[in-house]
Coordinates of C-alpha atoms and ligand atoms in Angstrom, one line a residue:
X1 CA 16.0 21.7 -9.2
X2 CA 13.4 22.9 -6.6
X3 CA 9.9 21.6 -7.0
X4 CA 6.4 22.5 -5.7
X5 CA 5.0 19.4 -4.6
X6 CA 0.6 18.4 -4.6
X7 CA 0.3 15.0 -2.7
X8 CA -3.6 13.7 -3.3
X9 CA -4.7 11.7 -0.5
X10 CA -4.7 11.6 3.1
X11 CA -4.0 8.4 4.8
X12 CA -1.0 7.1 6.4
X13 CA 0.5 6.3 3.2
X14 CA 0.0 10.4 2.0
X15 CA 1.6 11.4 5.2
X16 CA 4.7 9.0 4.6
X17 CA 5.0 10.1 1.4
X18 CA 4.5 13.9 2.7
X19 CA 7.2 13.3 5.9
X20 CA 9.6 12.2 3.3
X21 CA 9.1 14.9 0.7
X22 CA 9.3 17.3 3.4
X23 CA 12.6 16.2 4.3
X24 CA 14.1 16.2 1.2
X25 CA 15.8 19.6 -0.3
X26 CA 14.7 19.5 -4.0
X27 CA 11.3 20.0 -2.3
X28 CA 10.2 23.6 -2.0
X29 CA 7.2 23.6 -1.2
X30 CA 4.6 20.9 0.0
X31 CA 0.7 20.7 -0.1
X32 CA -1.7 18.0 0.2
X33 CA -5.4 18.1 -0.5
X34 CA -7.4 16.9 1.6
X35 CA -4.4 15.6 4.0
X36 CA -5.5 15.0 7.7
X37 CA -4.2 16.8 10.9
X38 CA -0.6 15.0 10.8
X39 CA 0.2 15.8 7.3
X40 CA -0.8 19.5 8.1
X41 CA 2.2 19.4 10.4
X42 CA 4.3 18.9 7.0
X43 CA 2.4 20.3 4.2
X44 CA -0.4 23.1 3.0
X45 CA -3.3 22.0 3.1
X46 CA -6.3 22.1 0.5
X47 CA -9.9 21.0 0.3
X48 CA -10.8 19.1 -2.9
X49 CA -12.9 16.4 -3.9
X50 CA -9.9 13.7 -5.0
X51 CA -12.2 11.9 -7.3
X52 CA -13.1 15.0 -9.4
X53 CA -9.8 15.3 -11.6
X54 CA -10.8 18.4 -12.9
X55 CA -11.0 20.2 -9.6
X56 CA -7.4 18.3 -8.2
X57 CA -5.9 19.5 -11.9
X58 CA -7.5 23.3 -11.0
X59 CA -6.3 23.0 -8.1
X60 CA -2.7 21.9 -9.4
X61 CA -2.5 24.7 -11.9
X62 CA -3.9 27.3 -9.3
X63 CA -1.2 26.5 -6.3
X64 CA 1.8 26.4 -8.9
X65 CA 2.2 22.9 -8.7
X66 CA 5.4 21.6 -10.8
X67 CA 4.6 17.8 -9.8
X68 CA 1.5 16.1 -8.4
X69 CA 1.3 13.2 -6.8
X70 CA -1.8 10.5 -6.5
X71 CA -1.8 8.4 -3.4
X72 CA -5.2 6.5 -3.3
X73 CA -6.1 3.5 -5.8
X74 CA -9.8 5.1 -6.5
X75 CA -9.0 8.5 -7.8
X76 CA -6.3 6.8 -10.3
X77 CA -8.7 4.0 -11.1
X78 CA -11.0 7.0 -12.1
X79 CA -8.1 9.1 -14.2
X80 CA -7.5 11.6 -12.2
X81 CA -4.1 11.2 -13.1
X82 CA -4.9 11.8 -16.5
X83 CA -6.7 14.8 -16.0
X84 CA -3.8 16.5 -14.1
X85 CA -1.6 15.2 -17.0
X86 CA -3.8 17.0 -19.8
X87 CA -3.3 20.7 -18.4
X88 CA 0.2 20.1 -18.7
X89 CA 1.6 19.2 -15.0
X90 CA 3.6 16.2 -14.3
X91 CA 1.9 13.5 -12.3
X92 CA 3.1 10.7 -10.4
X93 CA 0.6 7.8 -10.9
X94 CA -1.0 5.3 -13.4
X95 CA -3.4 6.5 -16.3
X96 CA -6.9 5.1 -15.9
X97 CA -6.7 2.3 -18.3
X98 CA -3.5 1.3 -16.5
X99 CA -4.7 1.7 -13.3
X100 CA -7.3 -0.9 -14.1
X101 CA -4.0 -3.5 -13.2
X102 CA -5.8 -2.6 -10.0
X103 CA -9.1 -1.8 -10.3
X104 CA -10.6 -4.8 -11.3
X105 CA -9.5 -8.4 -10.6
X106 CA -10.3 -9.8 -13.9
X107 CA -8.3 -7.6 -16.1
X108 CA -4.8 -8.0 -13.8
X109 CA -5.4 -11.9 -14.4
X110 CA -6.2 -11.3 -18.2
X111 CA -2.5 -9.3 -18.1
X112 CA -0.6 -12.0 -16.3
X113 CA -1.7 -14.3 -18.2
X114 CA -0.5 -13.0 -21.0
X115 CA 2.8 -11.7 -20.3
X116 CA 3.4 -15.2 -18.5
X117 CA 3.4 -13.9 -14.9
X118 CA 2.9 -16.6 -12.3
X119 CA -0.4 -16.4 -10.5
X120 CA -3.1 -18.6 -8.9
X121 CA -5.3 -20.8 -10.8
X122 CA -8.6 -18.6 -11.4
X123 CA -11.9 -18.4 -12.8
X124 CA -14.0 -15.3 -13.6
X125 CA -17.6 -15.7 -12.3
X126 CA -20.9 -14.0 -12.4
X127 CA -23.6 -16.5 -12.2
X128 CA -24.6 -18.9 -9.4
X129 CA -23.6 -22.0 -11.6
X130 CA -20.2 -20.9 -12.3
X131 CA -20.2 -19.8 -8.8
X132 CA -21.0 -23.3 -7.5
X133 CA -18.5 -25.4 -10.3
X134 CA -15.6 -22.7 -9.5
X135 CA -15.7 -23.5 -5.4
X136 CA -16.3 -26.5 -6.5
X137 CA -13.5 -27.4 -8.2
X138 CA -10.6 -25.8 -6.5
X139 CA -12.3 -27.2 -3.0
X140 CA -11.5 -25.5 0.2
X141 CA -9.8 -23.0 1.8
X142 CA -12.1 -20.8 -0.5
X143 CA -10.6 -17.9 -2.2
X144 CA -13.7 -15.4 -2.9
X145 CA -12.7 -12.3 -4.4
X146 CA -15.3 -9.1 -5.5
X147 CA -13.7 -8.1 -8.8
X148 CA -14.0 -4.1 -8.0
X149 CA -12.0 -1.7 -5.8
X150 CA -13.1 -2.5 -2.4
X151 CA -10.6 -1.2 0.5
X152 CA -8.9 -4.6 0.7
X153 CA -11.7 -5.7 1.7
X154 CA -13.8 -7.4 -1.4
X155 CA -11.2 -11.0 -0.4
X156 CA -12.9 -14.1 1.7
X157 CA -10.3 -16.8 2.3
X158 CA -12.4 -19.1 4.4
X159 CA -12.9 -22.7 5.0
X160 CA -16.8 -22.2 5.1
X161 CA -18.9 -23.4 1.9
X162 CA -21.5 -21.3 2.6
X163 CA -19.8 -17.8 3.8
X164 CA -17.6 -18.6 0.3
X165 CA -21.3 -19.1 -1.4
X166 CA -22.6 -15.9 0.4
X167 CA -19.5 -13.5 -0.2
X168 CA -19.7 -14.2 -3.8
X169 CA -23.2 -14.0 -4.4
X170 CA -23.5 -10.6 -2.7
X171 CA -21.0 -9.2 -5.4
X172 CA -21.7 -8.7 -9.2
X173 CA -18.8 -10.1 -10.3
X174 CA -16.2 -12.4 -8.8
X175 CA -12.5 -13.9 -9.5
X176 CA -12.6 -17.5 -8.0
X177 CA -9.0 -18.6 -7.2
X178 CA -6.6 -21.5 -6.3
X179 CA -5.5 -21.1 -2.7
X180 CA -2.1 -20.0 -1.7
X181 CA -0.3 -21.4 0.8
X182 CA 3.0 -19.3 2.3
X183 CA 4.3 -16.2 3.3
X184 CA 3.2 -12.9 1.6
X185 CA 5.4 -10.3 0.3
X186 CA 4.7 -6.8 -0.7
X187 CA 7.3 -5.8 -4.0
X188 CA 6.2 -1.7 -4.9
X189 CA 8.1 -0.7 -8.0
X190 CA 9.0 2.3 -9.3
X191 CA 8.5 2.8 -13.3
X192 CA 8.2 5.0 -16.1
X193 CA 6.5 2.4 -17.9
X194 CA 9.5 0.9 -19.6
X195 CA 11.7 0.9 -16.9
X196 CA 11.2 -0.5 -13.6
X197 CA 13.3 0.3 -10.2
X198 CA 12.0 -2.3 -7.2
X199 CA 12.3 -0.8 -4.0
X200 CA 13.2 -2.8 -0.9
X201 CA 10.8 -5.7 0.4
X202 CA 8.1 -5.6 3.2
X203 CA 5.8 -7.7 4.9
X204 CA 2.0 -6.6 5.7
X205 CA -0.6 -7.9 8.6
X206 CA -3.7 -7.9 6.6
X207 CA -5.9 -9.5 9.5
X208 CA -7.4 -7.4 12.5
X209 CA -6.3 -9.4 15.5
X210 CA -2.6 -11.2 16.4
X211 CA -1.9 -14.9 15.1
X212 CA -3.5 -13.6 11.5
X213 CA -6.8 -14.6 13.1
X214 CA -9.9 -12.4 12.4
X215 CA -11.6 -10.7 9.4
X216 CA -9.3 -9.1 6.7
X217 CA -8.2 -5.2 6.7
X218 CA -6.5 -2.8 4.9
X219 CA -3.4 -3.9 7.1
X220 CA -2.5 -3.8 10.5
X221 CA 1.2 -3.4 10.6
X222 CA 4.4 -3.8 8.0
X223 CA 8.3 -4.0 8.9
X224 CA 10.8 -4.2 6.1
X225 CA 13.5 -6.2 5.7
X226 CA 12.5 -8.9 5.3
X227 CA 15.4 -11.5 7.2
X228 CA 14.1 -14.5 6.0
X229 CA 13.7 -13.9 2.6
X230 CA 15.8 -15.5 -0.4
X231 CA 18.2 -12.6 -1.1
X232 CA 17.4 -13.4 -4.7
X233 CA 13.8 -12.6 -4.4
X234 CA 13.3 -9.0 -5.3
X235 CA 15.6 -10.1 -8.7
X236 CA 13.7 -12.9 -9.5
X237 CA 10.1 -10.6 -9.1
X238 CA 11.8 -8.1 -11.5
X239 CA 12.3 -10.6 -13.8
X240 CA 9.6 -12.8 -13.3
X241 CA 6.6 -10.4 -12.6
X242 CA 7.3 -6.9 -12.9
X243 CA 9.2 -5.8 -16.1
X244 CA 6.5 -8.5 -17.8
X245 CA 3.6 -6.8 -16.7
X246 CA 5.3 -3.5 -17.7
X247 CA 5.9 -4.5 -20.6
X248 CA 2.6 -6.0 -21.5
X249 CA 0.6 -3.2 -20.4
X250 CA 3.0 -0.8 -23.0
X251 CA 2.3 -3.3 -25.8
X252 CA -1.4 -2.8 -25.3
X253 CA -0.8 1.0 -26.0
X254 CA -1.7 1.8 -22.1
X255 CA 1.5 2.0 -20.4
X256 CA 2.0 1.6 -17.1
X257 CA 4.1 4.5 -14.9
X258 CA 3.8 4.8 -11.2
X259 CA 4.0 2.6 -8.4
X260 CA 3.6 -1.1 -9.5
X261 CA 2.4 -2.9 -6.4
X262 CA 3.0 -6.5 -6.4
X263 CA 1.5 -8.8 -3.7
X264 CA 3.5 -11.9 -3.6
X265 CA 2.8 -15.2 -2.1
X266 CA 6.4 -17.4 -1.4
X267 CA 4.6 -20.9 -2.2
X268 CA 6.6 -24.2 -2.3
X269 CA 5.9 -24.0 -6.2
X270 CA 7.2 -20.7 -6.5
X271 CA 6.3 -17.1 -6.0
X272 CA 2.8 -16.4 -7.6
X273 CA 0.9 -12.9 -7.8
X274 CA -1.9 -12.6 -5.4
X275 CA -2.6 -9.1 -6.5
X276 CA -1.3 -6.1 -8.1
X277 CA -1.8 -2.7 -6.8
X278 CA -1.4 1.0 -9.1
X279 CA -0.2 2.5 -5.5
X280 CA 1.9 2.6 -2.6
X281 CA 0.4 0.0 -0.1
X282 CA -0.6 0.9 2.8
X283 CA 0.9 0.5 5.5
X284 CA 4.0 -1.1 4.1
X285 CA 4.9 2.6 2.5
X286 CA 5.8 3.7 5.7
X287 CA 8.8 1.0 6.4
X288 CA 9.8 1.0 3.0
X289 CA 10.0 4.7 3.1
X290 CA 11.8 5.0 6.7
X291 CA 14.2 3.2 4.9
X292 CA 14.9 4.8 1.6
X293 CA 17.8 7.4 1.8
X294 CA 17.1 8.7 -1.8
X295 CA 15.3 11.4 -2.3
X296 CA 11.7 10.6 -3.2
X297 CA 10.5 13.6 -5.4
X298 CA 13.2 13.5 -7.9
X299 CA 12.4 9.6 -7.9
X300 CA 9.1 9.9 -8.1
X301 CA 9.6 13.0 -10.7
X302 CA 11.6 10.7 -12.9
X303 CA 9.5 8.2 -13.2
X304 CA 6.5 10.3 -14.2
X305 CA 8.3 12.1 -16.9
X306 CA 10.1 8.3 -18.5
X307 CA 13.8 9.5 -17.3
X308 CA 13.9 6.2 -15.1
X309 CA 16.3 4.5 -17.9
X310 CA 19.8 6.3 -16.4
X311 CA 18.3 6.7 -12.8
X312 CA 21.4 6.1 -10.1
X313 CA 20.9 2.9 -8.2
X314 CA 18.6 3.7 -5.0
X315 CA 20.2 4.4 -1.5
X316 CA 19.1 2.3 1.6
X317 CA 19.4 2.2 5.4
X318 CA 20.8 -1.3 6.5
X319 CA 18.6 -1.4 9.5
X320 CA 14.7 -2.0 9.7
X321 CA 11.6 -0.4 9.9
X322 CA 8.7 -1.6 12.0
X323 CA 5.1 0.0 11.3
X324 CA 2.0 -0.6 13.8
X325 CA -1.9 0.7 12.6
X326 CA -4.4 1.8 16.2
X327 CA -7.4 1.3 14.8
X328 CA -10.7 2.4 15.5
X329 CA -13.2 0.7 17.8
X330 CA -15.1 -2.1 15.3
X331 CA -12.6 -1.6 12.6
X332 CA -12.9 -2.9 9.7
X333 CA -16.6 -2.9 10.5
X334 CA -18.3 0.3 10.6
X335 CA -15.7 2.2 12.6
X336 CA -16.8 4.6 16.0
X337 CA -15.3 8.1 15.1
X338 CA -14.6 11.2 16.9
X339 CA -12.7 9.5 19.9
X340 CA -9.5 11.8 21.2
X341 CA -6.4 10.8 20.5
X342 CA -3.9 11.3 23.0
X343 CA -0.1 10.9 23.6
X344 CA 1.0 12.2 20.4
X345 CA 3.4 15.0 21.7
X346 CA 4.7 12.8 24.5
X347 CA 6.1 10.9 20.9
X348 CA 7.5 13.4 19.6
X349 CA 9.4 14.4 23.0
X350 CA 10.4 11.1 24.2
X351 CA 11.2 8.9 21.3
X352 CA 13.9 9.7 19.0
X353 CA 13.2 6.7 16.4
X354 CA 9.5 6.2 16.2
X355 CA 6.8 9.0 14.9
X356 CA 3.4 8.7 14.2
X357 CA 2.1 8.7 10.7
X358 CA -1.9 9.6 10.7
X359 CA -4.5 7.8 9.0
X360 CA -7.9 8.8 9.7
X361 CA -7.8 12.0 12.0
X362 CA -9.0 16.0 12.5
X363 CA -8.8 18.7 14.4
X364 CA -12.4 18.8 16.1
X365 CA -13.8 22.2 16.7
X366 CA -12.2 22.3 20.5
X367 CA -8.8 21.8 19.1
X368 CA -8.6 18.6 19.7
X369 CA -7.0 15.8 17.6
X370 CA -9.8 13.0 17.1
X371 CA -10.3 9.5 14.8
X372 CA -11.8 9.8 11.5
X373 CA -11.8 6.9 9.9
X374 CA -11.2 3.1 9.9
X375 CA -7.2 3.1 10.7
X376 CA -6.3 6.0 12.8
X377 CA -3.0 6.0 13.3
X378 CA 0.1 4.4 12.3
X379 CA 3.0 4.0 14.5
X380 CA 6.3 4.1 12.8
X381 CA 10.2 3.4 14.2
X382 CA 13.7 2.5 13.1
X383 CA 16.4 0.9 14.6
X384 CA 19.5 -1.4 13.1
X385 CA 17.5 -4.7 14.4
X386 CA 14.2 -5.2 13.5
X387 CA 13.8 -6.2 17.4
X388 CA 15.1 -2.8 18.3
X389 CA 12.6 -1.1 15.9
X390 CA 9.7 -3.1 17.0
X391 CA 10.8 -2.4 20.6
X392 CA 10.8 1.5 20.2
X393 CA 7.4 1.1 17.8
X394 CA 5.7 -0.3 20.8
X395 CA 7.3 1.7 23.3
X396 CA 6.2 4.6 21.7
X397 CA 2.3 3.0 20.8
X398 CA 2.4 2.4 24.7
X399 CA 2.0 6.1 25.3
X400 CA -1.0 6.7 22.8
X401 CA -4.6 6.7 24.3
X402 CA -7.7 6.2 21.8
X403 CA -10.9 4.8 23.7
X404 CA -11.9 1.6 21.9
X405 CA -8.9 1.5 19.7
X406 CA -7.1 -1.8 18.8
X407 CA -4.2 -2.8 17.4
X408 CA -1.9 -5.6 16.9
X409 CA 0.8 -7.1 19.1
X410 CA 2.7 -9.6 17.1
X411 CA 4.2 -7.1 14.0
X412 CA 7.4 -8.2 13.0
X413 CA 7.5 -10.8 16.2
X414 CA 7.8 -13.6 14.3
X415 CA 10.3 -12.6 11.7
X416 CA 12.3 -10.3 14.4
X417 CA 12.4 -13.5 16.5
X418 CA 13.7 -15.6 13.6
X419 CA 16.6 -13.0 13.1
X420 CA 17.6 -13.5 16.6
X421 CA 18.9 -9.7 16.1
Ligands
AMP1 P1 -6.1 -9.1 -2.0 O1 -7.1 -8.0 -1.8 O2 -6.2 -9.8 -3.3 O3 -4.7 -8.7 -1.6 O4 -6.4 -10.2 -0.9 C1 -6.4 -9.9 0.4 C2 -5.7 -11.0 1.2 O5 -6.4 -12.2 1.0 C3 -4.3 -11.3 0.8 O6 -3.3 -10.5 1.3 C4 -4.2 -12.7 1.2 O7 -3.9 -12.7 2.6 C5 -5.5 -13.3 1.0 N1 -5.6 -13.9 -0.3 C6 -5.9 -13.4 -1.5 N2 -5.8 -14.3 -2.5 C7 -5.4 -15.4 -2.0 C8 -5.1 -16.7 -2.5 N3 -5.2 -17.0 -3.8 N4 -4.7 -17.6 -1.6 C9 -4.5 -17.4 -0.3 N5 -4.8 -16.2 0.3 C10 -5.2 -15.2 -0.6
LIG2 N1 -1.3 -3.1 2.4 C1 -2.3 -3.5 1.6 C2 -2.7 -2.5 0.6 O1 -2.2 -1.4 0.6 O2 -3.6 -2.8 -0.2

């Protein structure tokens, strides 16, 4: 079956998700609203408001649209989902009262806590008091967390009494957790809402500068595989965290179908939830899809429309993906924009294995392709070794130019080193 294809978003993870709809056969056609000037190489591109479900489900319903797809967490925290859903077009992506798994803090502990899922230690805090007795009482390093959406950006782990203090003050509401100590793991899963399909495992960079020192971001860099995880793991997360949450959220009446995100810390207890997420991640979507060999929109398609139950086991590359994010001078402060970017076609004609995936960009009036936003680009390659992918993902970043723009140089080092591949 052939299928007209809406992608709603456009970051990195929306241009992933476009590159591999665009190479996949079932797909007929491809748009994306608003996109950026990457993801207009692959798809049509619209203007719309993505937070106004009722001009993303005209917009749907206008272009033809058989199945529409919602990439960002704040538009399905908001139901646009739902209001592409209720004129009648399949849509890939959590209701609104699901998407709340995401959208606030509070009610993803108040889920896990009921359908057993193993998490840190929390409390729930809105006045100074509570503030004071919650630091207080799980000591330091402080985990601070804003209970709204906030960019992956509302989290202070810090050692510091006051900044803790500060960070929690300055927000209306806050989840005050246990600290956990070891590696991090990003699980997505596919699901209908009854059944759930984990994809393959990857690892994210969440702070701005190399060593995991500096202020947290939205991420910095992914690979996938992961080498030195327990080959168990992504069963024991199925069992353990993700069919649980599934299937409390359908016992509350509010199922959940889309991409369940889970953000995994490897402690010496145990793994233990550090967040969930109602999206793809970002930037571990573009590893895990430069790995995938199914094809996404009949996945995706599937899962939106509860046919996940008989789906055929997914397909995989055995090599590795390595991902790298240039961001923009001050990133993630208030980021400099409108800086050319340059290099990108020497990419495309020089390296095989590695592309670039735009975040924030446009076309300027000259023609020119210039930053937009926080994370500008993100520089994906493959290779059967993560140390050959990470090689050709740097090799190919070497030849992009962005005045002020940063990035990091340890993705993947430690883990590719580990390998010894
Ligand atoms: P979140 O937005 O919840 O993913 O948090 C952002 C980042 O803060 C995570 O990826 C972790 O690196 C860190 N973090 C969050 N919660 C904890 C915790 N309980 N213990 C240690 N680090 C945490
Ligand atoms: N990679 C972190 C996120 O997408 O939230």
């Amino acid at each position: 079956m052939r299928v007209k294809v809406l992608v709603i978003g456009g970051g990195a993870r929306e241009h992933a998700l476009c590159r591999s709809l665009s190479l996949d056969p079932d797909v007929s056609s491809l748009h994306c609203a608003p996109g950026n000037a990457g993801i207009a190489e692959v798809a049509e591109l619209h203007p719309v408001d993505i937070m106004d479900g009722a001009a993303v489900a005209d917009l749907a319903v206008s272009l033809g649209a058989d199945f529409v797809i919602v990439g960002p967490e704040a538009p399905l925290v908001a139901g646009v989902a739902d209001a592409v859903r209720e004129r009648g077009v399949d849509c890939f992506g959590p209701s609104r009262e699901a998407a709340a798994l995401e959208g606030s803090k509070a009610f993803a502990k108040d889920v896990m806590a009921t359908a057993g899922v193993p998490t840190a230690r929390s409390y729930v805090c809105i006045t100074p008091e509570e503030v004071d007795a919650a630091l207080d009482a799980f000591g330091a390093p402080y985990v601070v967390k804003d209970d709204g959406l906030a960019a992956g950006k509302g989290v202070v782990v810090t050692d510091d009494l006051a900044a803790a203090r500060a960070h929690a003050l300055a927000c209306d509401r806050v989840v005050i957790e246990e600290f956990l100590d070891g590696p991090e793991v990003s699980l997505f899963a596919v699901t209908d809402g009854e059944t759930v399909l984990p994809l393959q495992p990857a690892q994210d960079f969440k702070r701005a500068l190399d060593a995991d020192e500096g202020p947290n971001t939205g991420g910095m860099g992914a690979y996938s595989p992961l080498p030195w995880a327990d080959p168990k793991l992504v069963e024991e997360v199925e069992r353990t965290v993700l069919q649980p949450t599934v299937d409390e959220l359908r016992r509350r009446g509010t199922p959940f179908a889309g991409l369940l995100y889970a953000g995994l810390a490897i402690t010496s207890r145990g793994v233990r939830v550090i967040e969930f997420n109602a999206r793809f991640g970002d930037p571990e979507t573009q590893v895990v899809l430069a790995r995938l060999r199914t094809p996404l929109a009949g996945l995706l398609r599937a899962a939106a429309t509860g046919q996940l139950a008989a789906y055929p086991e997914l397909r995989w590359s055995d090599g590795a993906a390595v991902t790298v994010v240039i961001a923009s001078h001050n990133y993630p402060g208030t980021p400099r924009t409108g800086d050319p970017i340059t290099g990108l076609d020497d990419v495309a004609e020089k390296d095989e294995h590695a592309y670039v995936l735009h975040a924030g960009t446009r076309t300027d009036d000259d023609g020119r392709i210039v930053s937009a936003g926080g994370r500008v680009l993100s520089v994906t390659a493959t290779g059967s070794t993560l140390t050959k992918a990470r090689d050709r993902a740097y090799r190919a970043l070497g030849r992009i130019g962005l005045d002020g723009g940063h990035h990091r140089g340890d993705i993947a080092a430690k883990a590719a080193q580990a390998a010894q591949d």
